[in-house]
Short mmCIF file of C-alpha atoms and ligand atoms in Angstrom, two decimals:
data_model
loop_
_atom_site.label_atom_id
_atom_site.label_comp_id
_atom_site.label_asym_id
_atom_site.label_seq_id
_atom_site.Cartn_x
_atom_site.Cartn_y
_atom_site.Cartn_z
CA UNK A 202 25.63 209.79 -0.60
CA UNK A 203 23.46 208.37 -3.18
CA UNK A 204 19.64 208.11 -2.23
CA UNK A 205 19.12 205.17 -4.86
CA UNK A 206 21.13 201.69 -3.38
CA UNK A 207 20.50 199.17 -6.35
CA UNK A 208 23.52 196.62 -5.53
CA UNK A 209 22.39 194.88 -2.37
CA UNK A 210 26.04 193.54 -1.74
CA UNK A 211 29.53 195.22 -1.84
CA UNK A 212 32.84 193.86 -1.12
CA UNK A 213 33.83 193.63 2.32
CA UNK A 214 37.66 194.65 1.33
CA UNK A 215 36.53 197.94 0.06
CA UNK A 216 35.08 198.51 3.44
CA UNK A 217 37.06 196.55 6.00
CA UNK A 218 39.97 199.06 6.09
CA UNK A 219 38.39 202.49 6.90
CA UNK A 220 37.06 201.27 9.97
CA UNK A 221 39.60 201.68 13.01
CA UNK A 222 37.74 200.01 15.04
CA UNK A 223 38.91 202.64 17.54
CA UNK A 224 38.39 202.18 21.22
CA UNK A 225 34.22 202.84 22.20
CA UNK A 226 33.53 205.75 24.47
CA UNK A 227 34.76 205.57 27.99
CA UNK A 228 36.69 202.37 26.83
CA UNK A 229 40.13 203.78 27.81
CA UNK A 230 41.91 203.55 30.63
CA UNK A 231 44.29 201.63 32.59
CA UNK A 232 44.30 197.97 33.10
CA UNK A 233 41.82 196.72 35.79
CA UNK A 234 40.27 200.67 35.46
CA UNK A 235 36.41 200.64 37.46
CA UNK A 236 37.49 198.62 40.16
CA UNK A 237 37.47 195.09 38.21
CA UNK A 238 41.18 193.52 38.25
CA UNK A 239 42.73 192.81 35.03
CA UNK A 240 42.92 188.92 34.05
CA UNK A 241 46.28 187.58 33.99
CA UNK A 242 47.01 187.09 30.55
CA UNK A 243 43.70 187.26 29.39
CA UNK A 244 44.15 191.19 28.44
CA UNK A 245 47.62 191.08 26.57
CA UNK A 246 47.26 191.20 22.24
CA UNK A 247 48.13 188.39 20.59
CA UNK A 248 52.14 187.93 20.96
CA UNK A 249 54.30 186.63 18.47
CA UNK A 250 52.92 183.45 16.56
CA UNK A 251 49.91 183.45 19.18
CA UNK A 252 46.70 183.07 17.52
CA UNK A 253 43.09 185.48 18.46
CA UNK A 254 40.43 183.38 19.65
CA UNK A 255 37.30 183.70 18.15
CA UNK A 256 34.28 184.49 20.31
CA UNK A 257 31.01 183.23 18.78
CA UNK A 258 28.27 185.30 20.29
CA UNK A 259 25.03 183.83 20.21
CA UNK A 260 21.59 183.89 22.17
CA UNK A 261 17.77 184.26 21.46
CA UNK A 262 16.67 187.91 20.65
CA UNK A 263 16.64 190.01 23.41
CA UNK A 264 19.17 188.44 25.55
CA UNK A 265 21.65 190.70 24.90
CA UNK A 266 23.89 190.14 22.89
CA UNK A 267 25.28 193.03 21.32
CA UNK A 268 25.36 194.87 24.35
CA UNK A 269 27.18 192.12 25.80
CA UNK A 270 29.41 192.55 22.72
CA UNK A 271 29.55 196.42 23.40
CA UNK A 272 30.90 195.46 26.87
CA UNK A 273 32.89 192.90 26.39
CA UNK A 274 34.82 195.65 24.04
CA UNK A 275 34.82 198.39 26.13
CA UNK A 276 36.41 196.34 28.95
CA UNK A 277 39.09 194.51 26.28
CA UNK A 278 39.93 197.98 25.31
CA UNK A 279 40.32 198.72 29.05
CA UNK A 280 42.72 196.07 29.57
CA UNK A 281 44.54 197.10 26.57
CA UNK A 282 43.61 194.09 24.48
CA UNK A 283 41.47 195.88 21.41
CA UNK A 284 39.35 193.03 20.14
CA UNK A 285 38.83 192.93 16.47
CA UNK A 286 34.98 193.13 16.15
CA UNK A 287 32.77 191.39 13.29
CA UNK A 288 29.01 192.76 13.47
CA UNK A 289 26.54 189.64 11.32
CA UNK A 290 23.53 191.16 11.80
CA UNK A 291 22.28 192.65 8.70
CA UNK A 292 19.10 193.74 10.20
CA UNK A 293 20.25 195.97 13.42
CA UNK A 294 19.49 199.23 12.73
CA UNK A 295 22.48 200.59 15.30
CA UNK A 296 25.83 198.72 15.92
CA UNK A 297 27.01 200.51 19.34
CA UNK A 298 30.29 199.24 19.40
CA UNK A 299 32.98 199.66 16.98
CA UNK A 300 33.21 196.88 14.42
CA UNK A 301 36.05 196.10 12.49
CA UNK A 302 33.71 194.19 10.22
CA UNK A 303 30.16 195.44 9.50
CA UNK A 304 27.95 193.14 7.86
CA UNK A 305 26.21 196.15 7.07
CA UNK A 306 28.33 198.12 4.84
CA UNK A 307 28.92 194.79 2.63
CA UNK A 308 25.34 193.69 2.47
CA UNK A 309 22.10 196.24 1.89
CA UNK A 310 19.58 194.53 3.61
CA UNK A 311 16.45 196.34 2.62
CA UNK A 312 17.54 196.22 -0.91
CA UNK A 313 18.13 192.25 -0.78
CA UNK A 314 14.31 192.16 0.81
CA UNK A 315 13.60 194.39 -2.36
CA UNK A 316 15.04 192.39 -4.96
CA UNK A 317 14.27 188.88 -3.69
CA UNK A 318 10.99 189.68 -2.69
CA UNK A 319 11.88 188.77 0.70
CA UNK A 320 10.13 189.48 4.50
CA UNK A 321 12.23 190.57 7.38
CA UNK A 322 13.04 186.98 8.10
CA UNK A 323 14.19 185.66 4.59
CA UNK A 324 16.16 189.09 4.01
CA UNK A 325 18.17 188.56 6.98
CA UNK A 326 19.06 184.58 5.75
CA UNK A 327 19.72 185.75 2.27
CA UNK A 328 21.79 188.50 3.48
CA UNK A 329 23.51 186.34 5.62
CA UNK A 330 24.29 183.85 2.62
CA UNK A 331 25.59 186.53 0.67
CA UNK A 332 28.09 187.67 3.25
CA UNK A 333 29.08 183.94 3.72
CA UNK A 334 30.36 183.68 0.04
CA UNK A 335 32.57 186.40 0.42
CA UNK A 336 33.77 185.23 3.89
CA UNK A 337 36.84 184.00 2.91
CA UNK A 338 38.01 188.04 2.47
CA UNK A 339 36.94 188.25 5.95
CA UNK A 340 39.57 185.71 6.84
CA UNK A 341 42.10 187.33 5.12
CA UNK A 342 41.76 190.34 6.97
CA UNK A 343 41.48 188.38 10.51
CA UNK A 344 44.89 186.62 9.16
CA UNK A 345 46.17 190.13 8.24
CA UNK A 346 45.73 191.41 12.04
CA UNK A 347 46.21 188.42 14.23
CA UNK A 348 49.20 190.05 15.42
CA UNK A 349 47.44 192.80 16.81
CA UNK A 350 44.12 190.98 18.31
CA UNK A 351 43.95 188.28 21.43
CA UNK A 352 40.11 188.45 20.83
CA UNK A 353 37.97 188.64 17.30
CA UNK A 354 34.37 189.17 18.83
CA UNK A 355 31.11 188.20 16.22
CA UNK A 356 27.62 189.48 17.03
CA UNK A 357 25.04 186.81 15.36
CA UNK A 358 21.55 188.06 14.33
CA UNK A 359 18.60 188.47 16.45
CA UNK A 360 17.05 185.38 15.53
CA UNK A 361 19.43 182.63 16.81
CA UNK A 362 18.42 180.18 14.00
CA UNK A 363 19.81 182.23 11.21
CA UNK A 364 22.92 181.66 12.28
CA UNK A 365 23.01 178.11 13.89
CA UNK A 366 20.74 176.74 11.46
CA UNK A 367 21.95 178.09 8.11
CA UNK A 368 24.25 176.75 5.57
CA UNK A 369 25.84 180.20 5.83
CA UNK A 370 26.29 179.57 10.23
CA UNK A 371 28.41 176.69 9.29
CA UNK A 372 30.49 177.95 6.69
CA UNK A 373 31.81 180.97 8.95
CA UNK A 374 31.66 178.64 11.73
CA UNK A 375 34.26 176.25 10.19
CA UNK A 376 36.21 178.91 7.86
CA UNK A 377 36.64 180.69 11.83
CA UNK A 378 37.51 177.06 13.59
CA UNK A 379 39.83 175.94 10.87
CA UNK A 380 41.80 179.00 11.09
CA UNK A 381 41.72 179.83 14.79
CA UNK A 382 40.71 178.36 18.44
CA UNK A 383 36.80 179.51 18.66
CA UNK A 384 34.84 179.27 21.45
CA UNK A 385 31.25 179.72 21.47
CA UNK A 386 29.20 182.29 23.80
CA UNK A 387 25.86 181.74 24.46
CA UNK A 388 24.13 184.68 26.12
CA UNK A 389 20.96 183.57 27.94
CA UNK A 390 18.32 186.47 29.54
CA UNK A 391 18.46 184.81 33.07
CA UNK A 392 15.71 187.24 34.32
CA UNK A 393 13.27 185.70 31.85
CA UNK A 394 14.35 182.22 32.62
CA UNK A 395 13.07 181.89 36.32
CA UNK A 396 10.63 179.55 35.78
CA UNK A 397 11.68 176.33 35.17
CA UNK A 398 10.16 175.63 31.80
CA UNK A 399 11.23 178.26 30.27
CA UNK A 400 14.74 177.72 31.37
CA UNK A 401 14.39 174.19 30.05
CA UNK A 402 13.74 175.64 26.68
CA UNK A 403 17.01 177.76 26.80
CA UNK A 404 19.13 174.81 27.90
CA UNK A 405 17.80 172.68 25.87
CA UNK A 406 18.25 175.18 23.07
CA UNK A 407 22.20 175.59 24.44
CA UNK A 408 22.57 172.14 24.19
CA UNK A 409 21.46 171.59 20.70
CA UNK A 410 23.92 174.37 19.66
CA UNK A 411 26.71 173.00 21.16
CA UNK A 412 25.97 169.58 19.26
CA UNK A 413 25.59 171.33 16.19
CA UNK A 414 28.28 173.83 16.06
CA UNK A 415 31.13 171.32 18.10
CA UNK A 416 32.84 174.08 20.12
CA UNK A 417 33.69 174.44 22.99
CA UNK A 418 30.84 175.96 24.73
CA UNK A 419 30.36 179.11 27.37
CA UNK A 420 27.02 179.06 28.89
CA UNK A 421 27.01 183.69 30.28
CA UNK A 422 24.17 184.10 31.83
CA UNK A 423 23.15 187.63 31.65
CA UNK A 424 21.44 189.76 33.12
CA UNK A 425 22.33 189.44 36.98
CA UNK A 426 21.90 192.83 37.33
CA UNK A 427 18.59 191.85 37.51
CA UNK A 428 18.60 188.69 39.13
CA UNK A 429 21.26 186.62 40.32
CA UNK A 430 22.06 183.37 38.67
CA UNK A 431 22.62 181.40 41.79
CA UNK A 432 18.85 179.47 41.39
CA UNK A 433 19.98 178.24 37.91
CA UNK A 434 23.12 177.38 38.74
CA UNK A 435 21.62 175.36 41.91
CA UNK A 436 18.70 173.93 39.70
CA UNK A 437 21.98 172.68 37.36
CA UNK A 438 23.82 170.63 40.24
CA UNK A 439 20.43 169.46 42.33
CA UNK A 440 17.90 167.65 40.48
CA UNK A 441 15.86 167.74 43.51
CA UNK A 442 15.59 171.69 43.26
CA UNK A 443 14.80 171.38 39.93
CA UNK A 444 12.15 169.17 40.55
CA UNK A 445 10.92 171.12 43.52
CA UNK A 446 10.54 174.03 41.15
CA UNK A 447 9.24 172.12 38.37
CA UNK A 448 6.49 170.99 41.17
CA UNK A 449 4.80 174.19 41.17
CA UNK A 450 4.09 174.20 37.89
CA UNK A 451 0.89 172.48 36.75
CA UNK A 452 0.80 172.49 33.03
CA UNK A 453 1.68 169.33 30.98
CA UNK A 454 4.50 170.83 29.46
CA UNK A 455 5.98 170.27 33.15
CA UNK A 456 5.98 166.75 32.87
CA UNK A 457 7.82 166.79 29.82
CA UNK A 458 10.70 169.35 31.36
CA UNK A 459 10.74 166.21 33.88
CA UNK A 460 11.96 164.14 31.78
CA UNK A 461 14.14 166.27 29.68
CA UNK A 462 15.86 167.65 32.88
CA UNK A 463 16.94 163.81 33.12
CA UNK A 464 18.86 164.06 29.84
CA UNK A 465 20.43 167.30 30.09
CA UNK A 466 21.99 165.99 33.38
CA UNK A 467 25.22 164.91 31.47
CA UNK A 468 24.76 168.58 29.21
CA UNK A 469 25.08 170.42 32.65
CA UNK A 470 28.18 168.60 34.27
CA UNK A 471 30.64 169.62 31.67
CA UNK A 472 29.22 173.05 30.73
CA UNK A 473 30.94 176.04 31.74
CA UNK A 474 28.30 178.28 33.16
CA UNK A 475 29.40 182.48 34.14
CA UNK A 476 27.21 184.93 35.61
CA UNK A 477 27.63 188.26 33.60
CA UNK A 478 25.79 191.55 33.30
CA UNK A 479 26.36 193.34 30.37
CA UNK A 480 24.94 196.85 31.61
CA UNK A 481 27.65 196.68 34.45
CA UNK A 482 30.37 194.81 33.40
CA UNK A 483 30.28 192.39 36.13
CA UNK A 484 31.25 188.48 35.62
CA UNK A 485 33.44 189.50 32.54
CA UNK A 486 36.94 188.41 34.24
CA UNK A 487 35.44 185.26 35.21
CA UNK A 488 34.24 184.64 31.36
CA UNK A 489 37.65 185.83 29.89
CA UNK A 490 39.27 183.12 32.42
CA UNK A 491 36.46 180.82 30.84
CA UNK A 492 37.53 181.55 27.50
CA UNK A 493 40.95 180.32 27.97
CA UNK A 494 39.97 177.16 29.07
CA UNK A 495 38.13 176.87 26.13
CA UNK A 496 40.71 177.64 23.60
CA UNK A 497 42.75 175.19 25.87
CA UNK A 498 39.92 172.77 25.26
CA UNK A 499 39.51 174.02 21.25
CA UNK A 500 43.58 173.05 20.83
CA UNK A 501 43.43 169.85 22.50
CA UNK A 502 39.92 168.35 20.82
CA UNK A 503 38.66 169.92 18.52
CA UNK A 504 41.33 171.85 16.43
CA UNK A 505 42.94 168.03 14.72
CA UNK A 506 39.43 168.15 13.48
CA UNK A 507 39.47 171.29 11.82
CA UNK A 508 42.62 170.66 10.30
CA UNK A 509 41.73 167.89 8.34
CA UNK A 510 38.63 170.01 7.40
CA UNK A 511 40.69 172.75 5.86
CA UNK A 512 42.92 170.05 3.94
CA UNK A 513 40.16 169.15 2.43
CA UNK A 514 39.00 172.59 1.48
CA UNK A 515 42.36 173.28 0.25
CA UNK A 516 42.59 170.37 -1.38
CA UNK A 517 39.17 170.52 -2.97
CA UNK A 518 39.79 174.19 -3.76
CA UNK A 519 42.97 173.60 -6.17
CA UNK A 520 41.04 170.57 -7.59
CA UNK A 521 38.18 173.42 -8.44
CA UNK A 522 40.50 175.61 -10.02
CA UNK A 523 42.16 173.03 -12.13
CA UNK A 524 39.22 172.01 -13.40
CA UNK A 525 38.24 175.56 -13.91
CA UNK A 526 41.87 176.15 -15.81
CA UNK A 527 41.45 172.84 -17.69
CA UNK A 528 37.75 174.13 -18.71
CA UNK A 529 39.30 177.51 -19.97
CA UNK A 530 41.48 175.25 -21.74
CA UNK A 531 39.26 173.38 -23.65
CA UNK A 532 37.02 176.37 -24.56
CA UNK A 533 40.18 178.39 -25.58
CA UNK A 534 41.56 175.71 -27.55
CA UNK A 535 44.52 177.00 -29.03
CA UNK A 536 45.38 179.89 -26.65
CA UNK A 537 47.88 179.45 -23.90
CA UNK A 538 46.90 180.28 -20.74
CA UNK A 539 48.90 178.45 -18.29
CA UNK A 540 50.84 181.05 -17.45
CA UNK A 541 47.72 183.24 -16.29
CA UNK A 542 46.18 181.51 -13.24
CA UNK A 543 44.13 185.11 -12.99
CA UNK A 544 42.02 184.20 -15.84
CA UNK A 545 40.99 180.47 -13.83
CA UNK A 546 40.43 182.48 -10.65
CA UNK A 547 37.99 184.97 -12.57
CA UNK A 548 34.69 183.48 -12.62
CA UNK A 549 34.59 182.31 -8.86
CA UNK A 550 31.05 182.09 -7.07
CA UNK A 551 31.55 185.51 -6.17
CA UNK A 552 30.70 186.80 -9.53
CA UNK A 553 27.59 184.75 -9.81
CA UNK A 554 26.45 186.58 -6.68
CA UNK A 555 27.75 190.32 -8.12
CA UNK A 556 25.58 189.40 -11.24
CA UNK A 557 22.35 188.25 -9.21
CA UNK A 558 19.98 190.88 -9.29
CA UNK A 559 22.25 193.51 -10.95
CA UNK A 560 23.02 192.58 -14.41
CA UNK A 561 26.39 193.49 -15.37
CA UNK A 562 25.33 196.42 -17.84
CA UNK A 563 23.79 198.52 -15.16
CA UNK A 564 26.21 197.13 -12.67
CA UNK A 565 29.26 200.29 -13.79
CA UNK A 566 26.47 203.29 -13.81
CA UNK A 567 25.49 201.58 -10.46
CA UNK A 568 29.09 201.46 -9.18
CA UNK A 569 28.96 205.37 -9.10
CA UNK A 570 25.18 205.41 -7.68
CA UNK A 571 25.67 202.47 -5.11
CA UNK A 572 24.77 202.81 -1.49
CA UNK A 573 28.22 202.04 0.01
CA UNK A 574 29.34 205.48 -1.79
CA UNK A 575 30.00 207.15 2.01
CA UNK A 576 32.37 204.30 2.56
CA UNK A 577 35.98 204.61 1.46
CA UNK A 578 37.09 202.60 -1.67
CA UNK A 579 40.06 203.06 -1.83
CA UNK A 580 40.83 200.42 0.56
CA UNK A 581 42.79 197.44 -0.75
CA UNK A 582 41.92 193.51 -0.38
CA UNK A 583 44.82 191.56 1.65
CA UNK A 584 45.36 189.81 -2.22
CA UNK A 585 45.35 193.37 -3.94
CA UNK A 586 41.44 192.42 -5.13
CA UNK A 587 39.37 195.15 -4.08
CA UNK A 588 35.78 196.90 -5.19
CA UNK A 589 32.18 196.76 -4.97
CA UNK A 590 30.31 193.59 -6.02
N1 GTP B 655 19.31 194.97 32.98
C1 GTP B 655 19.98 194.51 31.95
N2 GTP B 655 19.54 194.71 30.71
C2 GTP B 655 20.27 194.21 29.68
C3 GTP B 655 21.48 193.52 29.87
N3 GTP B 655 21.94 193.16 28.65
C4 GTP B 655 21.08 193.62 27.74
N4 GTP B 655 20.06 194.26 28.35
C5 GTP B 655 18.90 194.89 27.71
O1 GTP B 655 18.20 193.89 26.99
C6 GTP B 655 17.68 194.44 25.78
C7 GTP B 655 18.14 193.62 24.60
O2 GTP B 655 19.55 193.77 24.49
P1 GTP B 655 20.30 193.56 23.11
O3 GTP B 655 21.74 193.71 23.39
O4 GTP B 655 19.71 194.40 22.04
O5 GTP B 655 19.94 192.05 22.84
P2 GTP B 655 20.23 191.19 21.54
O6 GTP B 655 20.30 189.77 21.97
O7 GTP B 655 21.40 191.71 20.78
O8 GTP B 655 18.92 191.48 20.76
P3 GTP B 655 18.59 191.04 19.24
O9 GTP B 655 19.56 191.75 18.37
O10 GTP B 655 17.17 191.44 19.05
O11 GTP B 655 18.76 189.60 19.25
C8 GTP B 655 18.15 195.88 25.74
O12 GTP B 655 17.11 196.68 26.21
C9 GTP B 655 19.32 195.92 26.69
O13 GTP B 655 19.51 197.16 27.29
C10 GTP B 655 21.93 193.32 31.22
O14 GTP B 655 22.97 192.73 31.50
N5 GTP B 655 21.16 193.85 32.21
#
C-alpha cells in the first residue's frame, strides 16, 4: 500500500464490488435464532419486481447509530435477509459491520482536510459533498442488487447536521426516495434524555428532520438496555406527566419546553415511536414491523412526489447533455459528432471534482501512488465506467 494518498477521492465503482458485504460475525443462523421470532415477511430478500427499502439512519453523536446499524445487520443476516449496507461517515475511524458501500474507500478524509485546509468539521461536509457528486454510481449499484436486498441500511455521520443540513443530505436523500420507498430512522440515546428538557431538544430536533427530509419517520429509541422507554413514551400521550416532570425543573429554559411541548403535541400523535437496544438486539422485530408501515406510508404519500422529482431530473439531465452536445458542436464546428454521445457525457461534474486539488498531470503518477491501492480495481461500474478519480 502506498504511504503517500494525494487524491482525496476515488471512484466508488472501483471499490463497490470487492466488498461482499458478507454476513458480520455471529450473524448466521436460522431464522428467529437467540430467542427473537422472525417477522413475517419482514426477513424475506426482495422478490421478484419488489423494491429494498431504504433505511435512513440518523441521530446526534453518541446515540448509537452505527451500532444500531451493526445490529440491525447481524439480525437481517439472521433472518436471512442480507441488507445491503452504505457506511457515510467519512470520519469513523472503524466501520464494525460489513458495508457494501464505504464512504471511506471513495473519499480520503484526512487528505480532503489537507488539501482544503479544512478542520474535522468542514472535512467531514466536504467529504460528504464529494461523495454526493458521484452518488448517482451508488444508485446504480443499489439498482444492480435490488433483487437480492429487502433492506439497503445508511449510517449518517456523527454530527447529525452534516447530513440533514447539507446540500449533499438532500441530494442522496432524494436520488434514494426517487428510486426506492425510504424510511427514515432516528436513533435517540433515551438514557440521556430523562430529563425533560433535554428530551425536548431531541424531539424537537426529530421533528425538524422529519419536516425537512419528508419521510416517513421512525422515532427507535435506544438504549433500553439502560433504561426503559416507557416514561417517554408516557410523557408523549399525557401532557400532564410531562408537565409534572417539567415542574421539577427550575431553570427558564423550562418554561420555554412548556410551551414547545404544546406544539409538538400534533408531532407526537402520528409518530411511530420503538423501543430498541442495539447492544441486545431487543425491539428490532417491532421496528422491522415499523418499517413496513412506513414503506406502506412512503408508496401511498410520498412516492407520486418523488416521481415527478426524478422526471424532472431526467428531464433536466438530457436537456444538460444536449446543451453539452450542442456546445461540442459549436466549438467543433465542422466535425461530426452526433454519432458519439461519449464525447457529450465526458466532461460531467465529476471531472471538475477529479481535477480539484490534483491537477491532471500528476493525477496518472498518482493513480499508481494513490491511497485506495489495497482496494481492488479491477472492479467494473454497472455502465462499464470504472477507475479512480
Ligand atoms: N448500553 C448501550 N450502549 C449503547 C447502545 N447503543 C450504542 N451504545 C453505546 O453508545 C456509544 C456510542 O455508540 P455509537 O454506535 O458509536 O454511536 P453513533 O451515534 O454512531 O456515534 P457517532 O458516530 O459519534 O455519531 C458506544 O459506546 C456504544 O457502545 C445500546 O443500545 N445500549
Amino acid at each position: 500500500m502506498a504511504a503517500t494518498a494525494q487524491a482525496p477521492v476515488a471512484d466508488p465503482a472501483s471499490v463497490e464490488e470487492q466488498r461482499g458485504g458478507g454476513p458480520p460475525a455471529g450473524a448466521g443462523g436460522a431464522p428467529g435464532e437467540g430467542g427473537r421470532p422472525p417477522v413475517e415477511g419482514a426477513g424475506a430478500p426482495a422478490e421478484g419486481g419488489q423494491e429494498p427499502v431504504c433505511l435512513i439512519v440518523l441521530g446526534m453523536a453518541g446515540s448509537g447509530k452505527t451500532t444500531f446499524v451493526q445490529r440491525l445487520t447481524a439480525h437481517l443476516h439472521s433472518l436471512k435477509a442480507p441488507p445491503y449496507v452504505i457506511n457515510l461517515d467519512p470520519a469513523v475511524h472503524e466501520v464494525p459491520f460489513p458495508a457494501n458501500i464505504d464512504i471511506r474507500d471513495t473519499v480520503n478524509y484526512k487528505e480532503v482536510m489537507k488539501q482544503y485546509r479544512l478542520g474535522p468539521n468542514g472535512g467531514i461536509v466536504t467529504s460528504l459533498n464529494l461523495f454526493a457528486t458521484r452518488f448517482d454510481q451508488v444508485m446504480q449499484f443499489i439498482e444492480k442488487k435490488r433483487q437480492n436486498h429487502r433492506y439497503v441500511l445508511i449510517d449518517t455521520p456523527g454530527q447529525i447536521e452534516v447530513f440533514t443540513w447539507s446540500a449533499s443530505g438532500t441530494i442522496i436523500t432524494e436520488a434514494l426516495a426517487s428510486s426506492f420507498p425510504c424510511v427514515v430512522i432516528y436513533v435517540m440515546d433515551t438514557s440521556r434524555s430523562v430529563n425533560p428538557v433535554t428530551f425536548m431538544s431531541n424531539m424537537l430536533y426529530a421533528c425538524s428532520i422529519l419536516y425537512k427530509t419528508r419521510l416517513p419517520f421512525i422515532l427507535a429509541m435506544n438504549k433500553t438496555d439502560i433504561v426503559d422507554h416507557s416514561f417517554a413514551v408516557e410523557w408523549m400521550q399525557d401532557f400532564e406527566s410531562f408537565q409534572d416532570a417539567l415542574n421539577q425543573e427550575t431553570s427558564y429554559v423550562s418554561n420555554l419546553t412548556r410551551s414547545m411541548s404544546l406544539v409538538l403535541d400534533e408531532f407526537y400523535s402520528s409518530l411511530r415511536v420503538v423501543g430498541v437496544s442495539a447492544v441486545t438486539g431487543s425491539g428490532l422485530d417491532e421496528l422491522l414491523l415499523q418499517v413496513q408501515d412506513g414503506a406502506a406510508e412512503f408508496d401511498r404519500d410520498y412516492r407520486p412526489e418523488y416521481q415527478r422529482l426524478r422526471t424532472q431530473l431526467m428531464e433536466a439531465q438530457s436537456r444538460k447533455q444536449q446543451e453539452q452536445l450542442e456546445r461540442l458542436r459549436r466549438d467543433l464546428g465542422a466535425v461530426d459528432v452526433s454519432g458519439s454521445p461519449d464525447v457529450a457525457m465526458a466532461a460531467g461534474p465529476s471531472d471538475l471534482i477529479m481535477n480539484r486539488g490534483n491537477p491532471p498531470e500528476e493525477e496518472e503518477e498518482e493513480q499508481e501512488d494513490s491511497d485506495t491501492d489495497d482496494i481492488d480495481h479491477n472492479g467494473e461500474a454497472p455502465g462499464g465506467g470504472g477507475g479512480a478519480l
